[in-house]
Short mmCIF file of C-alpha atoms and ligand atoms in Angstrom, two decimals:
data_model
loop_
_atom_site.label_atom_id
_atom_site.label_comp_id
_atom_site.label_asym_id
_atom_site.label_seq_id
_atom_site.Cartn_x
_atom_site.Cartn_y
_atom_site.Cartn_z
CA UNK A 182 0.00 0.00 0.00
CA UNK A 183 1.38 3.53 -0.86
CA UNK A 184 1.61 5.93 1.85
CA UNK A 185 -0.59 8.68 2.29
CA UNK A 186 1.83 10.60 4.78
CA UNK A 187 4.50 10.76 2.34
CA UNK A 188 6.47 13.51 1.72
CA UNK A 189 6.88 14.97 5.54
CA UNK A 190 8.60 18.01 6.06
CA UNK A 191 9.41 19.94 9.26
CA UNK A 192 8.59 23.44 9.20
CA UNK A 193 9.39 24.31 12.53
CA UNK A 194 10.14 24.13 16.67
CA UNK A 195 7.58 26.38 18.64
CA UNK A 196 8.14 27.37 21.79
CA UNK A 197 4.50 29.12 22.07
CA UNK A 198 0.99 28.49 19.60
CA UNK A 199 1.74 32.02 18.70
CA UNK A 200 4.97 30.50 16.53
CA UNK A 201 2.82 28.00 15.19
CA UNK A 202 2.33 28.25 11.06
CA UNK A 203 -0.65 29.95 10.21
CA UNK A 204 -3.77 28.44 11.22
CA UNK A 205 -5.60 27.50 7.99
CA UNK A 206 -5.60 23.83 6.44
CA UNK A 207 -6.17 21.33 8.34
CA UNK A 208 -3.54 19.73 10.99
CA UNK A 209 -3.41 16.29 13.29
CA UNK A 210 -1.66 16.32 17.03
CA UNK A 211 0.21 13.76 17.95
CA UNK A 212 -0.03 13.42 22.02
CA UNK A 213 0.68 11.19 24.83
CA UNK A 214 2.82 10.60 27.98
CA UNK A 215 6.67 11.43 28.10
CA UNK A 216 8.29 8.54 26.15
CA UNK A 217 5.25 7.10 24.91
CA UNK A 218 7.01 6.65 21.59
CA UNK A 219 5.52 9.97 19.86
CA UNK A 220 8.35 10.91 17.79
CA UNK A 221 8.66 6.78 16.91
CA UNK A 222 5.31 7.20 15.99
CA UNK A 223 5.74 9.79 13.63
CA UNK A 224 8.52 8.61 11.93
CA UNK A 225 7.14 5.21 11.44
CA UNK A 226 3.94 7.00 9.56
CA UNK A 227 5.79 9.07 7.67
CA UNK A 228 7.89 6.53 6.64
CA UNK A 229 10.95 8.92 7.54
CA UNK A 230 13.34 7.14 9.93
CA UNK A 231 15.26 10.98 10.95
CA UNK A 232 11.85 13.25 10.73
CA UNK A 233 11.15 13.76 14.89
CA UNK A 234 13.84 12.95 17.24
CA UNK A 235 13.52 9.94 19.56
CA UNK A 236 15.42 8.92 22.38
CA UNK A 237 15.04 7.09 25.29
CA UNK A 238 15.11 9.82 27.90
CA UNK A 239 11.75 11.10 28.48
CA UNK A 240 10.89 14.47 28.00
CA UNK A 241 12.67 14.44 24.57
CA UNK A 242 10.49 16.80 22.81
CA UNK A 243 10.41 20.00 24.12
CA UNK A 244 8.59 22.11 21.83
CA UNK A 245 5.93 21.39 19.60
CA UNK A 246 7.38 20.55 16.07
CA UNK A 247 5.33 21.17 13.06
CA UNK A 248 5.90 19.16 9.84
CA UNK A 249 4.17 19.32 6.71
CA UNK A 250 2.96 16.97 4.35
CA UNK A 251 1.78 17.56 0.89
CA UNK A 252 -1.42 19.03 0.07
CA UNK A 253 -3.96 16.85 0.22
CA UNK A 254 -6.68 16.46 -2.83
CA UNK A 255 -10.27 17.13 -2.01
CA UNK A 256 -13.63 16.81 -3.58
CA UNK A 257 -13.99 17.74 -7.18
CA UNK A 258 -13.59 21.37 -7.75
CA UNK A 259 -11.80 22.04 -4.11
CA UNK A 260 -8.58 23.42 -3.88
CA UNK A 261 -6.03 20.62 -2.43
CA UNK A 262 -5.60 21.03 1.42
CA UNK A 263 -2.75 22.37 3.65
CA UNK A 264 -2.02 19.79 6.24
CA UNK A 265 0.19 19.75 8.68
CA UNK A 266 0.96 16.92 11.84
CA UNK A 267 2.57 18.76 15.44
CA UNK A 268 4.62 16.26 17.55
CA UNK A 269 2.97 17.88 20.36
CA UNK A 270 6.08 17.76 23.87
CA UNK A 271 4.77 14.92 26.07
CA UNK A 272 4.33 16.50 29.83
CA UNK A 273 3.73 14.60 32.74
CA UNK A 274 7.56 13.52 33.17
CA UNK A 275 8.71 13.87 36.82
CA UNK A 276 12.75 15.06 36.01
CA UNK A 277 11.17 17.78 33.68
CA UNK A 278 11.10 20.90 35.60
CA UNK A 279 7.87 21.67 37.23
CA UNK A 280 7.90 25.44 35.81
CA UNK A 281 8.33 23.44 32.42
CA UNK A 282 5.66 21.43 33.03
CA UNK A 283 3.02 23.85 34.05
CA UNK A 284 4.38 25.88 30.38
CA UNK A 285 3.82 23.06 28.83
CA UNK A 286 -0.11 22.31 30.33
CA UNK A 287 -0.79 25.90 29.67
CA UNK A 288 0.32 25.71 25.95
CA UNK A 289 -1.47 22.50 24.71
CA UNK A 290 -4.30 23.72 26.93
CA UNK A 291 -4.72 26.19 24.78
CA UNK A 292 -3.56 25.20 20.96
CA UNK A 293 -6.27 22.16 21.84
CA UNK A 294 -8.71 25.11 22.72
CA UNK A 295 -8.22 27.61 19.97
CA UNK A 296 -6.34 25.91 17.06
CA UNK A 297 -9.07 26.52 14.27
CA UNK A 298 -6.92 23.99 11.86
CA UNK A 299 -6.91 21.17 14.60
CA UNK A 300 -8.77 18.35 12.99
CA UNK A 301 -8.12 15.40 15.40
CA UNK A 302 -5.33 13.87 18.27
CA UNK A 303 -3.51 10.40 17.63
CA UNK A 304 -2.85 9.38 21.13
CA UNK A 305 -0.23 7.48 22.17
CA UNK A 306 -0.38 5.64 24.52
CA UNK A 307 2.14 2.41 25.91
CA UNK A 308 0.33 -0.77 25.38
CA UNK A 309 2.04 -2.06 28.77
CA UNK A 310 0.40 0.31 30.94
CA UNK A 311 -2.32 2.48 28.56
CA UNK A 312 -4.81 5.20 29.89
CA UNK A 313 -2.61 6.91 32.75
CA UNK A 314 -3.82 10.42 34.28
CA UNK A 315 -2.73 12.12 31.11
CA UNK A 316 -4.38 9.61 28.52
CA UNK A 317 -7.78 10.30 30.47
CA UNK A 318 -7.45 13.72 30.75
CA UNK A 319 -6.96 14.04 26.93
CA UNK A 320 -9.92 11.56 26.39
CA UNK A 321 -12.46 13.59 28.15
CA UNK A 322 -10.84 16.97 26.84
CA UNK A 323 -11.60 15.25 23.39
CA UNK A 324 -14.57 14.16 24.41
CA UNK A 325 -15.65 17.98 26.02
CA UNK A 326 -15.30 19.28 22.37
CA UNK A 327 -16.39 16.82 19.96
CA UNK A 328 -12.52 16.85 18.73
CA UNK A 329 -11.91 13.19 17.19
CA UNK A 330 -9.49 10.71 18.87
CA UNK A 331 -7.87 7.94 17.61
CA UNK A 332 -5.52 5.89 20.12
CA UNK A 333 -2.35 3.62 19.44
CA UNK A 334 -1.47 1.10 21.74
CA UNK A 335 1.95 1.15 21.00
CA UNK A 336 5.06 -0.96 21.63
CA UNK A 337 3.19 -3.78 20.85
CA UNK A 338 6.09 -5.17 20.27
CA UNK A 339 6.71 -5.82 23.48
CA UNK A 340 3.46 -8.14 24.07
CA UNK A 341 2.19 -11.71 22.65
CA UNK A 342 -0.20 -11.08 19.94
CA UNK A 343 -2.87 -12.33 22.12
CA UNK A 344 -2.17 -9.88 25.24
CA UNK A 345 -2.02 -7.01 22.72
CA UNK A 346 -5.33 -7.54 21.65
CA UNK A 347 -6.81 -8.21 24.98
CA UNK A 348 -5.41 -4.99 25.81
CA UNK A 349 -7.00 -3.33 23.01
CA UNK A 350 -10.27 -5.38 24.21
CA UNK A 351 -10.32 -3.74 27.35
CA UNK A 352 -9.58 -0.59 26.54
CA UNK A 353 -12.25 -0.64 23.73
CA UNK A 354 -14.57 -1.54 26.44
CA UNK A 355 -13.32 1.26 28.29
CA UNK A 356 -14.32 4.19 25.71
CA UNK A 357 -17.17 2.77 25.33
CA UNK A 358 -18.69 3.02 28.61
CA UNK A 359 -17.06 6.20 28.70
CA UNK A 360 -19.47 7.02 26.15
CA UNK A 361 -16.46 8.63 24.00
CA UNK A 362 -16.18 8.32 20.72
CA UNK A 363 -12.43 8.03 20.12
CA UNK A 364 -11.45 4.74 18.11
CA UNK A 365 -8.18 2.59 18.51
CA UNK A 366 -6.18 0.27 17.33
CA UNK A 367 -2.30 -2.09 18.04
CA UNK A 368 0.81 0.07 17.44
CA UNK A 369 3.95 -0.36 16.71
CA UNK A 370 6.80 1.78 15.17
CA UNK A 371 9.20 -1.05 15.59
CA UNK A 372 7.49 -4.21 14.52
CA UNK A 373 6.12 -2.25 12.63
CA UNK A 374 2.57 -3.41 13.24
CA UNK A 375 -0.81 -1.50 12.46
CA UNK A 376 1.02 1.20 10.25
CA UNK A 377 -1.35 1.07 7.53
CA UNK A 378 -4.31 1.27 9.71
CA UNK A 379 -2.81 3.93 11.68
CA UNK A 380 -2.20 6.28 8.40
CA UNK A 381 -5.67 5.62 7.26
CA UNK A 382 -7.05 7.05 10.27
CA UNK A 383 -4.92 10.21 9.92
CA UNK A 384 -5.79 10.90 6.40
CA UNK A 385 -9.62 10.59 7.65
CA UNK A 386 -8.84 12.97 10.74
CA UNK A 387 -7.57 15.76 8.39
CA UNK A 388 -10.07 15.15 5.64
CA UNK A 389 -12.97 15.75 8.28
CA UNK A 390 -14.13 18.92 8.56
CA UNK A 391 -15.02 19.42 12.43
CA UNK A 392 -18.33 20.08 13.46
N1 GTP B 1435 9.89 -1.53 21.61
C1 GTP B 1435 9.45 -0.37 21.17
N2 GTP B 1435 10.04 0.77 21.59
C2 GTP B 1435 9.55 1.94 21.14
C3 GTP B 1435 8.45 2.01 20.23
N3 GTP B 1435 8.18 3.32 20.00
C4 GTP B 1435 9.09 4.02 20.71
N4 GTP B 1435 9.92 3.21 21.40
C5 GTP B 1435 11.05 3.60 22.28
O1 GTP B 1435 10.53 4.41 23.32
C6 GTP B 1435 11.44 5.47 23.63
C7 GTP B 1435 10.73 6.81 23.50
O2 GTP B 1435 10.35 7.02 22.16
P1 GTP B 1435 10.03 8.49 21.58
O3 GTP B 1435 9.42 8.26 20.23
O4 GTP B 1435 11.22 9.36 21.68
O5 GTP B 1435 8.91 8.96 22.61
P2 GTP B 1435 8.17 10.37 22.77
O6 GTP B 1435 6.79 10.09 23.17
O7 GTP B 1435 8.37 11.19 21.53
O8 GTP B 1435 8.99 10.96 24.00
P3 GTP B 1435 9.15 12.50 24.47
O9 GTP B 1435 9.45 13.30 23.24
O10 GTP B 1435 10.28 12.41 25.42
O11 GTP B 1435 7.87 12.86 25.10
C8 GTP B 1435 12.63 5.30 22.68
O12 GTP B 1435 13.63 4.59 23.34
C9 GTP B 1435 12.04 4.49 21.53
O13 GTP B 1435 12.99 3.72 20.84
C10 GTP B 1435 7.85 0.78 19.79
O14 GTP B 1435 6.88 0.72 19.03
N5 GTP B 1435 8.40 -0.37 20.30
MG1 MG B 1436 9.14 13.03 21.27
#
């Protein structure tokens, strides 16, 4: 299968929304917990090893990186569409400093608020121990203003088959009674495993117009 999210570029390193690119188009955030394999995440979907920088000490990603992909075709007549996807910095790490932190809470507070362009969040979220304090807190956020949500189990890798899709099971189980209506799906960059699935859902984030 080709791949939709082809062609990734970075654009930039924001410190603040205000140094965002402009806000038309249409744009997907990647979120999740420090070292939930973001950045992995990205680069696996993009299908460009070097795009976001990984590592293995948490709090990697300290500013929100936009990259851009190439315009995407719409409906006859419609001019193609801008899209962007923002490796969003993953808070909730304990050695990141707490005036950090709290920068960091106020600023995705409020580019989840007020970004016009913001089509949808791909949550990441460790298959091994999924839905922490900040996985919930983006669910109902997501939830609060009928912004879609798709979740990847990720490091799938490191399960059986069959625990990774109990996991995905339960957690299934768990939106649902949540009454949310964020999908989700097995993840991983290094397998890789649900990649295909995983770009699909992307490409129908930023074709959806949000209500
Ligand atoms: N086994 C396995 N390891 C992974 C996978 N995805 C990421 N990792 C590892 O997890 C660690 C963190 O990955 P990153 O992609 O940097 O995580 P992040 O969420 O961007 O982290 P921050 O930017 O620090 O918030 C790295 O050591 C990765 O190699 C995966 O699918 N499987
Ligand atoms: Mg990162």
């Amino acid at each position: 299968m080709s791949n939709p999210l082809q062609g990734a570029q970075f654009v930039l390193a924001a410190h603040r929304i205000s140094q965002l690119p402009p806000d038309h188009g249409a744009e997907v955030a990647f979120a999740g917990r420090s070292n939930a394999g973001k950045s992995s995440a990205l680069n696996a979907l993009t299908g460009h090893r070097g795009l976001a920088r990984t590592s293995k000490t948490p709090g990697r990603t300290q500013q929100m990186v936009a990259f851009s992909l190439p315009p995407l075709a719409q409906g006859d007549g419609e001019a193609p569409l801008t899209v962007r996807l923002i490796d969003l910095p993953g808070y909730g790490y304990a050695k990141v400093p707490e005036e950090l932190r709290a920068h960091w809470k106020q600023e995705i507070d409020a580019y989840l608020h007020h970004r016009r362009s913001l089509r949808g969040v791909v949550l990441i979220s460790d298959i091994r121990h999924p839905m922490k304090e900040f996985d919930r807190m983006m669910l109902e956020f997501c939830f609060a203003t009928h912004l879609p949500c798709h979740v990847l189990l990720t490091k799938a890798d490191k399960l059986s088959r069959n625990q990774a899709a109990q996991a995905l099971a339960a957690l299934r189980k768990d939106l649902a009674a949540g009454g949310t209506q964020a999908t989700a799906q097995v993840f991983s960059s290094q397998a890789p495993t649900g990649v295909d699935e995983a770009r699909a859902a992307i490409v129908t984030l930023l074709q959806t117009p949000r209500e």
